[in-house]
Coordinates of C-alpha atoms in Angstrom, one line a residue:
X1 CA 92.4 98.6 116.5
X2 CA 91.7 101.2 113.9
X3 CA 91.2 98.5 111.3
X4 CA 88.7 96.6 113.5
X5 CA 86.8 99.8 114.5
X6 CA 86.6 100.7 110.8
X7 CA 84.5 97.6 110.1
X8 CA 82.7 97.1 113.4
X9 CA 82.8 99.5 116.3
X10 CA 83.2 98.1 119.7
X11 CA 85.7 97.4 122.5
X12 CA 88.6 95.2 121.5
X13 CA 91.5 93.5 123.3
X14 CA 94.5 92.9 121.1
X15 CA 96.1 89.5 121.8
X16 CA 99.6 89.7 120.4
X17 CA 101.2 87.0 118.3
X18 CA 103.9 84.8 119.8
X19 CA 106.6 82.3 118.9
X20 CA 107.6 79.0 120.3
X21 CA 110.5 79.8 122.6
X22 CA 111.6 76.2 122.7
X23 CA 111.9 76.1 118.9
X24 CA 113.5 79.6 118.5
X25 CA 116.0 78.9 121.2
X26 CA 119.5 80.4 121.3
X27 CA 120.8 76.8 122.1
X28 CA 120.6 75.7 118.4
X29 CA 123.8 75.3 116.4
X30 CA 124.8 78.0 113.9
X31 CA 125.3 77.1 110.2
X32 CA 129.0 76.2 109.8
X33 CA 129.5 77.7 106.4
X34 CA 128.8 81.2 107.8
X35 CA 131.0 80.8 110.9
X36 CA 134.1 82.3 109.4
X37 CA 134.4 85.5 111.4
X38 CA 132.4 87.7 109.1
X39 CA 129.5 89.8 110.5
X40 CA 126.4 88.1 109.3
X41 CA 123.4 90.3 108.5
X42 CA 120.2 88.3 108.1
X43 CA 117.0 89.1 106.0
X44 CA 114.1 86.6 106.3
X45 CA 111.1 87.0 104.0
X46 CA 109.5 86.5 100.6
X47 CA 111.3 88.4 97.9
X48 CA 108.5 90.8 97.3
X49 CA 108.9 94.6 96.7
X50 CA 107.1 95.5 99.9
X51 CA 109.6 93.5 102.0
X52 CA 112.2 96.2 101.2
X53 CA 115.1 94.0 100.2
X54 CA 116.0 96.6 97.5
X55 CA 116.6 99.2 100.3
X56 CA 118.5 96.7 102.4
X57 CA 120.8 95.9 99.4
X58 CA 121.6 99.6 99.0
X59 CA 122.2 100.1 102.7
X60 CA 124.4 96.9 102.8
X61 CA 126.4 98.2 99.8
X62 CA 127.1 101.4 101.8
X63 CA 127.8 99.5 105.1
X64 CA 130.2 97.2 103.3
X65 CA 132.5 100.1 102.6
X66 CA 132.8 100.8 106.4
X67 CA 132.6 97.1 107.5
X68 CA 134.2 95.1 104.7
X69 CA 134.1 91.9 106.7
X70 CA 130.3 91.5 106.6
X71 CA 127.9 89.3 104.6
X72 CA 124.2 89.6 103.9
X73 CA 122.3 86.3 104.1
X74 CA 118.9 86.4 102.3
X75 CA 116.5 83.7 103.4
X76 CA 113.2 83.4 101.7
X77 CA 111.4 82.0 98.7
X78 CA 112.3 83.5 95.4
X79 CA 110.0 85.2 93.0
X80 CA 110.8 86.9 89.7
X81 CA 112.4 89.6 91.8
X82 CA 115.3 87.3 92.8
X83 CA 116.8 87.6 89.3
X84 CA 116.4 91.4 89.4
X85 CA 118.1 91.5 92.8
X86 CA 121.0 89.3 91.6
X87 CA 121.5 91.4 88.5
X88 CA 121.5 94.6 90.7
X89 CA 124.2 93.0 92.9
X90 CA 126.3 92.1 89.9
X91 CA 125.9 95.5 88.3
X92 CA 126.8 97.4 91.5
X93 CA 129.6 95.0 92.4
X94 CA 128.1 94.1 95.8
X95 CA 130.0 91.2 97.4
X96 CA 129.1 88.7 100.0
X97 CA 125.4 88.5 99.4
X98 CA 124.1 84.9 99.8
X99 CA 120.6 84.0 98.5
X100 CA 119.6 80.9 100.4
X101 CA 116.1 80.5 99.1
X102 CA 113.4 78.9 101.0
X103 CA 114.2 77.6 104.5
X104 CA 111.8 75.4 106.4
X105 CA 110.5 76.2 109.9
X106 CA 113.0 73.7 111.4
X107 CA 115.9 75.4 109.7
X108 CA 115.0 79.0 110.6
X109 CA 116.4 79.0 114.1
X110 CA 119.9 78.1 112.8
X111 CA 119.9 81.1 110.4
X112 CA 118.9 83.4 113.3
X113 CA 121.6 81.8 115.5
X114 CA 124.1 82.5 112.7
X115 CA 123.1 86.1 112.4
X116 CA 124.9 88.9 114.2
X117 CA 122.2 91.4 113.1
X118 CA 118.7 90.9 111.8
X119 CA 117.2 93.4 109.3
X120 CA 113.5 93.8 108.5
X121 CA 113.2 96.7 105.9
X122 CA 109.6 96.2 104.9
X123 CA 108.0 99.3 103.5
X124 CA 104.3 98.5 104.1
X125 CA 101.7 95.8 104.5
X126 CA 103.1 94.1 107.6
X127 CA 100.3 93.6 110.2
X128 CA 102.7 92.4 112.9
X129 CA 106.1 91.0 111.8
X130 CA 106.4 87.6 113.4
X131 CA 110.0 87.6 112.1
X132 CA 110.8 90.3 114.7
X133 CA 109.7 88.0 117.5
X134 CA 111.7 85.1 116.1
X135 CA 114.8 87.3 116.0
X136 CA 114.1 88.6 119.5
X137 CA 113.6 85.1 120.9
X138 CA 117.1 84.3 119.5
X139 CA 118.5 87.3 121.2
X140 CA 119.5 89.2 118.0
X141 CA 119.7 92.9 117.6
X142 CA 117.1 94.2 115.1
X143 CA 117.2 97.0 112.5
X144 CA 113.6 97.4 111.3
X145 CA 111.8 100.0 109.2
X146 CA 109.4 102.3 111.1
X147 CA 106.1 101.0 109.8
X148 CA 102.9 100.5 111.8
X149 CA 103.1 96.7 112.0
X150 CA 106.7 96.8 113.3
X151 CA 106.3 99.8 115.6
X152 CA 104.0 97.8 117.8
X153 CA 106.7 95.2 118.3
X154 CA 110.0 97.1 118.3
X155 CA 111.0 100.3 120.2
X156 CA 113.9 102.6 119.3
X157 CA 116.8 101.9 121.5

């Protein structure tokens, strides 16, 4: 609302985004290679700095000490940052991080189904966060950063 009023004053009704609940249905099959008993933590997004993957990698490194039987699955198209993240993982000795790369719309529900926890650590620049709705539609618990675009979708609790 603030953004719209900053450009043109008036009365606005916000129509929230949605997702196809038939497509993002918990009835899909999980991805077999990740069904080995490990706790699967999922990140979905482009590998851009503002998406906060660097913070998630550090949090995962710390969590791995407490929950060694976990894995981080990173789904999203790579950029030049992928090499940087992979080097960071090697340097810090972080185990069980899987970079999947791009996953098409038809594949995404299976990644959400496979996940035990969904993480959205973006630091800025998210107007809404459709990935949060996708994870919710799949019945997944969400850990998300407290930024304006996410705060309108996820409540603490």
